[in-house]
Coordinates of N, CA and C in Angstrom, one line a residue:
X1 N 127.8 -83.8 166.1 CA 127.5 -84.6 165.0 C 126.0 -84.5 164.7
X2 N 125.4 -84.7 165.7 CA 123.8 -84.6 165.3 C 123.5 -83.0 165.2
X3 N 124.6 -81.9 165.5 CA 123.9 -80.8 164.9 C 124.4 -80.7 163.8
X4 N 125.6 -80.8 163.0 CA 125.5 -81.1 161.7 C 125.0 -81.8 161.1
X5 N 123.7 -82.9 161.2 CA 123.2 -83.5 160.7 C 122.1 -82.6 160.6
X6 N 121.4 -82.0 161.8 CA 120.2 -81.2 161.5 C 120.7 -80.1 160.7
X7 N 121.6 -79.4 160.5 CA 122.0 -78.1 159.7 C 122.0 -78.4 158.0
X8 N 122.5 -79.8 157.7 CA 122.0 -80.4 156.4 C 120.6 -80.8 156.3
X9 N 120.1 -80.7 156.9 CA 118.6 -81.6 156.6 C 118.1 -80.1 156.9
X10 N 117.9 -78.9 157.2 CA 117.2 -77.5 157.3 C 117.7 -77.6 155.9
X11 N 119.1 -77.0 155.3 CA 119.6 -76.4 154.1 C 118.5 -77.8 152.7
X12 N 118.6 -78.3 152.9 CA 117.8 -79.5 152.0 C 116.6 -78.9 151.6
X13 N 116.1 -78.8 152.8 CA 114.5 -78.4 152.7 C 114.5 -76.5 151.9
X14 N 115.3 -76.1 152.5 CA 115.2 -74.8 152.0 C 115.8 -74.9 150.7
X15 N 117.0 -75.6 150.2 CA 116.8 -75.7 148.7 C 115.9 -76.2 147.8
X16 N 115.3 -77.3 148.6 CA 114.3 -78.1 147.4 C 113.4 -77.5 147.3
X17 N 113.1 -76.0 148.1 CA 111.9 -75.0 147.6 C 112.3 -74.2 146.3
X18 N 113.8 -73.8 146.5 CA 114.3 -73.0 145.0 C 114.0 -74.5 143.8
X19 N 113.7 -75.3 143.5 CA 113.8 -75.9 142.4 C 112.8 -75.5 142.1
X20 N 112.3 -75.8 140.6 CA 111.1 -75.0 140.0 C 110.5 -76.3 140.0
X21 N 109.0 -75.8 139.9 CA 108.0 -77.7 140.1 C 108.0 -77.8 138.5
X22 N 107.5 -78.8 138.2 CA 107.1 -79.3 137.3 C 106.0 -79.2 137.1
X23 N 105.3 -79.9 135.9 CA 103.9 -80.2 135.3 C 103.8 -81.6 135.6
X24 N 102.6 -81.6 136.1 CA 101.7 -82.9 136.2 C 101.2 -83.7 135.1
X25 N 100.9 -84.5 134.3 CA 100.6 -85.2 133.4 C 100.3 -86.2 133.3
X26 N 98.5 -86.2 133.0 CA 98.2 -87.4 133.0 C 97.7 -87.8 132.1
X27 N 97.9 -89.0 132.1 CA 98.3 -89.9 130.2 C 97.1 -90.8 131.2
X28 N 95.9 -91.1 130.0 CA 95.1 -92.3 130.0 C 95.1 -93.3 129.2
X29 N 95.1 -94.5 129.3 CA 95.7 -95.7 128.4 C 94.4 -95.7 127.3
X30 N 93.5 -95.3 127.9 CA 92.4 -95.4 127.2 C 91.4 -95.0 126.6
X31 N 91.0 -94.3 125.9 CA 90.0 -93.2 125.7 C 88.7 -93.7 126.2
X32 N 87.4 -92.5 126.8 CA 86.1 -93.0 126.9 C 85.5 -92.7 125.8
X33 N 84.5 -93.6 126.1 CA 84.2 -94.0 124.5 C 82.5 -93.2 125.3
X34 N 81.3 -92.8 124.1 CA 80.5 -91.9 124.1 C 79.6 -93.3 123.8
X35 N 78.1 -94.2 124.5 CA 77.8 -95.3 123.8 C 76.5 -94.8 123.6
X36 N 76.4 -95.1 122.4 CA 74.9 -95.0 121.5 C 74.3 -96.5 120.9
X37 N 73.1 -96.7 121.1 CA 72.8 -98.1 120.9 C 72.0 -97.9 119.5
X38 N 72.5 -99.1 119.3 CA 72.5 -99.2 117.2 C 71.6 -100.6 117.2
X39 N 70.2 -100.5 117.9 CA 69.3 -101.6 118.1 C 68.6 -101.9 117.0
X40 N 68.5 -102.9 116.7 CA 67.1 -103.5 115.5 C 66.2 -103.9 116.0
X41 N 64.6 -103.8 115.9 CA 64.3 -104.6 116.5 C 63.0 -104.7 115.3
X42 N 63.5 -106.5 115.5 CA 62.0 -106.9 114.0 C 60.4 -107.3 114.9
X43 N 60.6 -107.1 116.1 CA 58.8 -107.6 116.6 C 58.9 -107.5 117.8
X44 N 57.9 -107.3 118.4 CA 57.1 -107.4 119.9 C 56.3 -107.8 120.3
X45 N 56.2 -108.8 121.3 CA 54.7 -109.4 121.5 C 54.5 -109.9 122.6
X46 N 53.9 -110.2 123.3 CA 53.5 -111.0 124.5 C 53.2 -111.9 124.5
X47 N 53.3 -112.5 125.6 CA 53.7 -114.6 125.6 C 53.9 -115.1 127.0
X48 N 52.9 -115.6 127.3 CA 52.8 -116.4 128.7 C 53.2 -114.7 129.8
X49 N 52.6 -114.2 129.8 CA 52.8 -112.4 130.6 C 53.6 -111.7 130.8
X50 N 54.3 -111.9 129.4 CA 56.0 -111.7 129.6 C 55.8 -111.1 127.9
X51 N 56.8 -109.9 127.9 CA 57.0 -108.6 126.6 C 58.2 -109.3 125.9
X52 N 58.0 -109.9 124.6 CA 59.1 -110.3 124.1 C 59.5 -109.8 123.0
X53 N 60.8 -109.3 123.0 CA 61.3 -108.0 122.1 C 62.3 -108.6 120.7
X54 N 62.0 -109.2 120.1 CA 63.1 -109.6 119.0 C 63.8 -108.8 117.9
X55 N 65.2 -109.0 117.4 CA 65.4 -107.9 116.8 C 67.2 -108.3 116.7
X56 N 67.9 -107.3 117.2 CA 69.7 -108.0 116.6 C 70.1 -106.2 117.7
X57 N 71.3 -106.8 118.2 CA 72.2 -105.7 119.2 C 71.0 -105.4 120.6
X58 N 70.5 -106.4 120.9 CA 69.9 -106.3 122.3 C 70.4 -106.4 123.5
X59 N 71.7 -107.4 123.4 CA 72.7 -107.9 124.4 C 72.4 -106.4 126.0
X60 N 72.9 -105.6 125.4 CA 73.1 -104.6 126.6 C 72.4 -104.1 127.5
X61 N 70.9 -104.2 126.2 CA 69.6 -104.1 127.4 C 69.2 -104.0 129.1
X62 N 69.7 -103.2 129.5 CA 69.1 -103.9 131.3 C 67.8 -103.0 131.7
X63 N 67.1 -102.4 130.9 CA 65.9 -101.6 131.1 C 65.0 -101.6 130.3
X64 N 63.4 -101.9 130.4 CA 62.7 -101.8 129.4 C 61.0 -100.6 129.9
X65 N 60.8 -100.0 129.6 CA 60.0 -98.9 129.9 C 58.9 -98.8 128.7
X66 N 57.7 -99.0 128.9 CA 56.5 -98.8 127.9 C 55.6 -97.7 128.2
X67 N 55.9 -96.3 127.9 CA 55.1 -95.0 128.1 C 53.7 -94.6 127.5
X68 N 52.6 -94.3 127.8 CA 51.6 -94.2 126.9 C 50.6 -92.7 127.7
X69 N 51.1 -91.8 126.9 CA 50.3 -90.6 127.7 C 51.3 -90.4 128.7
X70 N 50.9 -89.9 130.0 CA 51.6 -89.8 131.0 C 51.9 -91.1 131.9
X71 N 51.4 -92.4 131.5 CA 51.6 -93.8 132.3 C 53.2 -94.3 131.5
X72 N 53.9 -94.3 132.5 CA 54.9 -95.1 132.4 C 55.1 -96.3 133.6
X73 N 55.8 -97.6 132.5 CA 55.3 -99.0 133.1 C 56.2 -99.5 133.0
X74 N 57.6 -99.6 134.3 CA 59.1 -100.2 133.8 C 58.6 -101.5 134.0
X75 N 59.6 -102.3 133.3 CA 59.9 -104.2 133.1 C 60.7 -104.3 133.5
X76 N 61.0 -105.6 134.5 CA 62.1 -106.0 134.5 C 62.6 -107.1 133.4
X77 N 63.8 -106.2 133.0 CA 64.6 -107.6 131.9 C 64.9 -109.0 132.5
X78 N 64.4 -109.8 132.1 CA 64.8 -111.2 132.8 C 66.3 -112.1 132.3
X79 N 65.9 -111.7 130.6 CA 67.3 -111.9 129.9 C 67.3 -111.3 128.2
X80 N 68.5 -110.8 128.3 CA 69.2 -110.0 126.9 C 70.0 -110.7 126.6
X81 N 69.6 -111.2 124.9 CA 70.3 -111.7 124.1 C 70.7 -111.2 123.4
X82 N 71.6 -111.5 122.3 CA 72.1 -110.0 121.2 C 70.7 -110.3 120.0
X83 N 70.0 -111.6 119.9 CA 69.0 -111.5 119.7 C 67.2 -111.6 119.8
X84 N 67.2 -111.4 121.3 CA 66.0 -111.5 122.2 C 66.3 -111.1 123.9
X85 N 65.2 -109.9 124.2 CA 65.2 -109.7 125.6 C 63.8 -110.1 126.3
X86 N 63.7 -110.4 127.1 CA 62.5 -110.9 127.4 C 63.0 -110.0 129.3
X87 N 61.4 -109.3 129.0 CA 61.0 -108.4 130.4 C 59.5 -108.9 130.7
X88 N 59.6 -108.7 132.1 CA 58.2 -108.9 133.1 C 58.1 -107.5 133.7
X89 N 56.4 -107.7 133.8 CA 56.1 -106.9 134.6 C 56.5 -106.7 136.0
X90 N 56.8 -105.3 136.6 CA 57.6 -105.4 138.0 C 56.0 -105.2 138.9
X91 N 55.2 -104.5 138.3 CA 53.6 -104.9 138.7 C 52.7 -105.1 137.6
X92 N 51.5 -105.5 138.1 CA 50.8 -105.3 136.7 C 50.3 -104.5 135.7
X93 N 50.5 -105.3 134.5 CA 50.7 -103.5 133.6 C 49.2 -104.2 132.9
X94 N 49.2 -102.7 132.4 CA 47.5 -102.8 131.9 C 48.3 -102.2 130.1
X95 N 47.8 -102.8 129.3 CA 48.2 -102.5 128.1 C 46.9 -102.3 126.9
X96 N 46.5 -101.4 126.3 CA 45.7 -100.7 125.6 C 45.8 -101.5 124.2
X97 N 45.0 -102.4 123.7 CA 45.0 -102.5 122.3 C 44.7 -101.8 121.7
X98 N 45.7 -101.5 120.5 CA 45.4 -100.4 119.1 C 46.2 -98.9 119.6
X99 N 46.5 -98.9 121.0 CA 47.0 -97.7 121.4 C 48.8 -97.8 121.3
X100 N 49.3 -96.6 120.7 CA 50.5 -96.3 120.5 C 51.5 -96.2 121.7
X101 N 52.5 -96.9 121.8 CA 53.2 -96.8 123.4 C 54.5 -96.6 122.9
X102 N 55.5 -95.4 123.8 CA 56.8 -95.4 123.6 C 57.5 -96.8 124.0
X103 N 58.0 -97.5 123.5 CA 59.2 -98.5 123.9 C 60.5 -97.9 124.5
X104 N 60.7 -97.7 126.0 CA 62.0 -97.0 125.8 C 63.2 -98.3 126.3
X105 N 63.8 -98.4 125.2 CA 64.8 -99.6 125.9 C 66.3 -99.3 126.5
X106 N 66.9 -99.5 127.3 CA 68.1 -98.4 127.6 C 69.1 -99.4 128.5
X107 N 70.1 -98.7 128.4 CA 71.7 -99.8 129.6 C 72.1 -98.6 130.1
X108 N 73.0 -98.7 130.7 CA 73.9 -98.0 132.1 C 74.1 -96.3 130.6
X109 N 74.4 -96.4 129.8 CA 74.8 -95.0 128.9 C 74.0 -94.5 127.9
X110 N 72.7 -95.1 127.6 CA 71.8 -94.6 126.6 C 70.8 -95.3 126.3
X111 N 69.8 -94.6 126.0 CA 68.4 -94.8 125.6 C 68.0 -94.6 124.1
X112 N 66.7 -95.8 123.7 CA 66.6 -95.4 122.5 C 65.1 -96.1 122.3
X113 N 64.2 -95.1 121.5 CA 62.5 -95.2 122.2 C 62.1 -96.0 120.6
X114 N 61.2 -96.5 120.6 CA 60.5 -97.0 119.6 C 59.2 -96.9 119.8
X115 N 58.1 -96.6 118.6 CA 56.7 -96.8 119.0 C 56.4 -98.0 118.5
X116 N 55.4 -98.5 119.7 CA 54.6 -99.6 119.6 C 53.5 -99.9 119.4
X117 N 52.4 -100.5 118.9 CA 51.0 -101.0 118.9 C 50.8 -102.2 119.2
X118 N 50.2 -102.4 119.6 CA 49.6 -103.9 120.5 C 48.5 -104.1 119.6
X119 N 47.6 -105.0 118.8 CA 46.9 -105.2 118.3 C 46.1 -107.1 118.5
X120 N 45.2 -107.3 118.6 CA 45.1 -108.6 118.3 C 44.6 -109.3 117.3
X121 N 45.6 -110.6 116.8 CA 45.3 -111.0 115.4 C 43.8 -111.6 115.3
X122 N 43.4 -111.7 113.7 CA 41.8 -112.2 113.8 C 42.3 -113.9 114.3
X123 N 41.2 -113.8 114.6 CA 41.2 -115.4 115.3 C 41.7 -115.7 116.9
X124 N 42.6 -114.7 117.5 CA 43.3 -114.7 118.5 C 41.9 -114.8 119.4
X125 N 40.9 -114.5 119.4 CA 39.9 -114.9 120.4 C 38.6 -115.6 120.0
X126 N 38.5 -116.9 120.9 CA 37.6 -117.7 120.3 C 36.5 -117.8 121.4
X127 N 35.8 -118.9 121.0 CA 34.7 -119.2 122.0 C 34.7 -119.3 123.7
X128 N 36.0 -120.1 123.2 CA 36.7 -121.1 124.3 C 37.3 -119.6 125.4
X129 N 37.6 -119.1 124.9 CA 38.2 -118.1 125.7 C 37.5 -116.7 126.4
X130 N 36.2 -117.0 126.0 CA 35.4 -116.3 126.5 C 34.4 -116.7 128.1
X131 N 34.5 -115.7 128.5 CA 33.6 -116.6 129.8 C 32.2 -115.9 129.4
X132 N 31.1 -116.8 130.0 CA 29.5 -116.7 130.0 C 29.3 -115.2 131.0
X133 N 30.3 -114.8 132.1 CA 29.6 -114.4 132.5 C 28.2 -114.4 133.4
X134 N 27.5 -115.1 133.6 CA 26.3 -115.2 134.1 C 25.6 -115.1 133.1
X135 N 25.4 -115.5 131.6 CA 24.7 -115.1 131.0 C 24.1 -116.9 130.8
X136 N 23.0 -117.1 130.8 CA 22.1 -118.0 130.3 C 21.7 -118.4 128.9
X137 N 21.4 -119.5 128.6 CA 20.9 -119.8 127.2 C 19.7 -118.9 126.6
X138 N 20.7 -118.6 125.1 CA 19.8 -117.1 124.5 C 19.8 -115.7 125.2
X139 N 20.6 -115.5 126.1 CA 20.6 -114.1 126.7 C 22.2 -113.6 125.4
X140 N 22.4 -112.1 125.8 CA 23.3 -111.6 125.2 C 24.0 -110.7 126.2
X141 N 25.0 -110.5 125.9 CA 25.9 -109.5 126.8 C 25.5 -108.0 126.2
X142 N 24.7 -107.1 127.5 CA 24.7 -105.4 127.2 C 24.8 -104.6 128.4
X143 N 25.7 -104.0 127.6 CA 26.3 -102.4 128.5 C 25.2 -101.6 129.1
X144 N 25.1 -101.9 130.1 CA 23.7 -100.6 131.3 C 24.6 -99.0 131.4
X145 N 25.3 -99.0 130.9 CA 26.3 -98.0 130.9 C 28.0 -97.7 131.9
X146 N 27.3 -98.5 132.9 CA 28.7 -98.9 133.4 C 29.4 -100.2 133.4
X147 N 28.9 -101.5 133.3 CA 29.3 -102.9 133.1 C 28.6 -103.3 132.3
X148 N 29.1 -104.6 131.8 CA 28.4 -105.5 130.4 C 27.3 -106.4 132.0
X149 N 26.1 -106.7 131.7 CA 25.6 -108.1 132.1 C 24.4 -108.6 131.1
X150 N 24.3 -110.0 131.4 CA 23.1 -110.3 131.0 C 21.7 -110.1 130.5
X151 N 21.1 -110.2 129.2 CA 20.1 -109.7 128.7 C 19.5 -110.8 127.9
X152 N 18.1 -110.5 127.9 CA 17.1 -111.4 127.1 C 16.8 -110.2 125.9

């Protein structure tokens, strides 16, 4: 009995090699999708030492990069809205007024660069916000060629 059992189970195997295979087919429920970011952005500015980016389709944001020449200066995003991301410096960034900087803003599938200028408004610097310096009543601030000090 058990060797007619093994003489069916050899002929099995040797038939199920004459069957012809089939085709494999794999069906995805889903297509991938290709993501390109369709960002607005109406302004940029800084605010308590923090880069604040306004604009509409920011939600996805999780990277913010400010390039100028060969200095690039990542941020960390703190929070992306669909209309406001707000990034900090991950060290301190030194930022050039009047000078042109790539904005590169990007998520896990694409990037998309803006240029920026940093400018400051009239009035944005007053008295109060200036320090003396060491400078004395009636002296003026002048350049010796490498630092500003004190002059009569």
């Amino acid at each position: 009995m058990a060797m007619q059992k093994f003489i069916i189970f050899i002929i099995s195997i040797i038939l199920s090699g004459c069957v012809a295979k089939g085709k494999v087919a794999i069906i995805m429920k889903s297509n991938l999708k290709q993501s390109v970011l369709n960002l607005n952005i109406a302004s940029v500015r800084i605010q308590n030492n923090q880069l604040i980016i306004n604009g509409s389709n920011l939600e996805s944001i999780t990277t913010v990069k400010l390039v100028e020449g060969g200095l690039t200066q990542t941020l960390a995003v703190e929070s992306a809205t669909n209309g406001e991301v707000i990034a900090n410096g991950v060290s301190a960034i030194t930022l050039g007024v009047g000078k042109v900087f790539d904005m590169i803003l990007s998520n896990a599938n694409a990037a998309a660069t803006f240029p920026v200028s940093f400018t400051l408004n009239d009035g944005s610097v007053t008295k109060q916000k200036l320090s003396s310096m060491g400078a004395l009543s009636g002296q003026v601030l002048k350049f010796n060629g490498t630092t500003w000090e004190p002059a009569s």
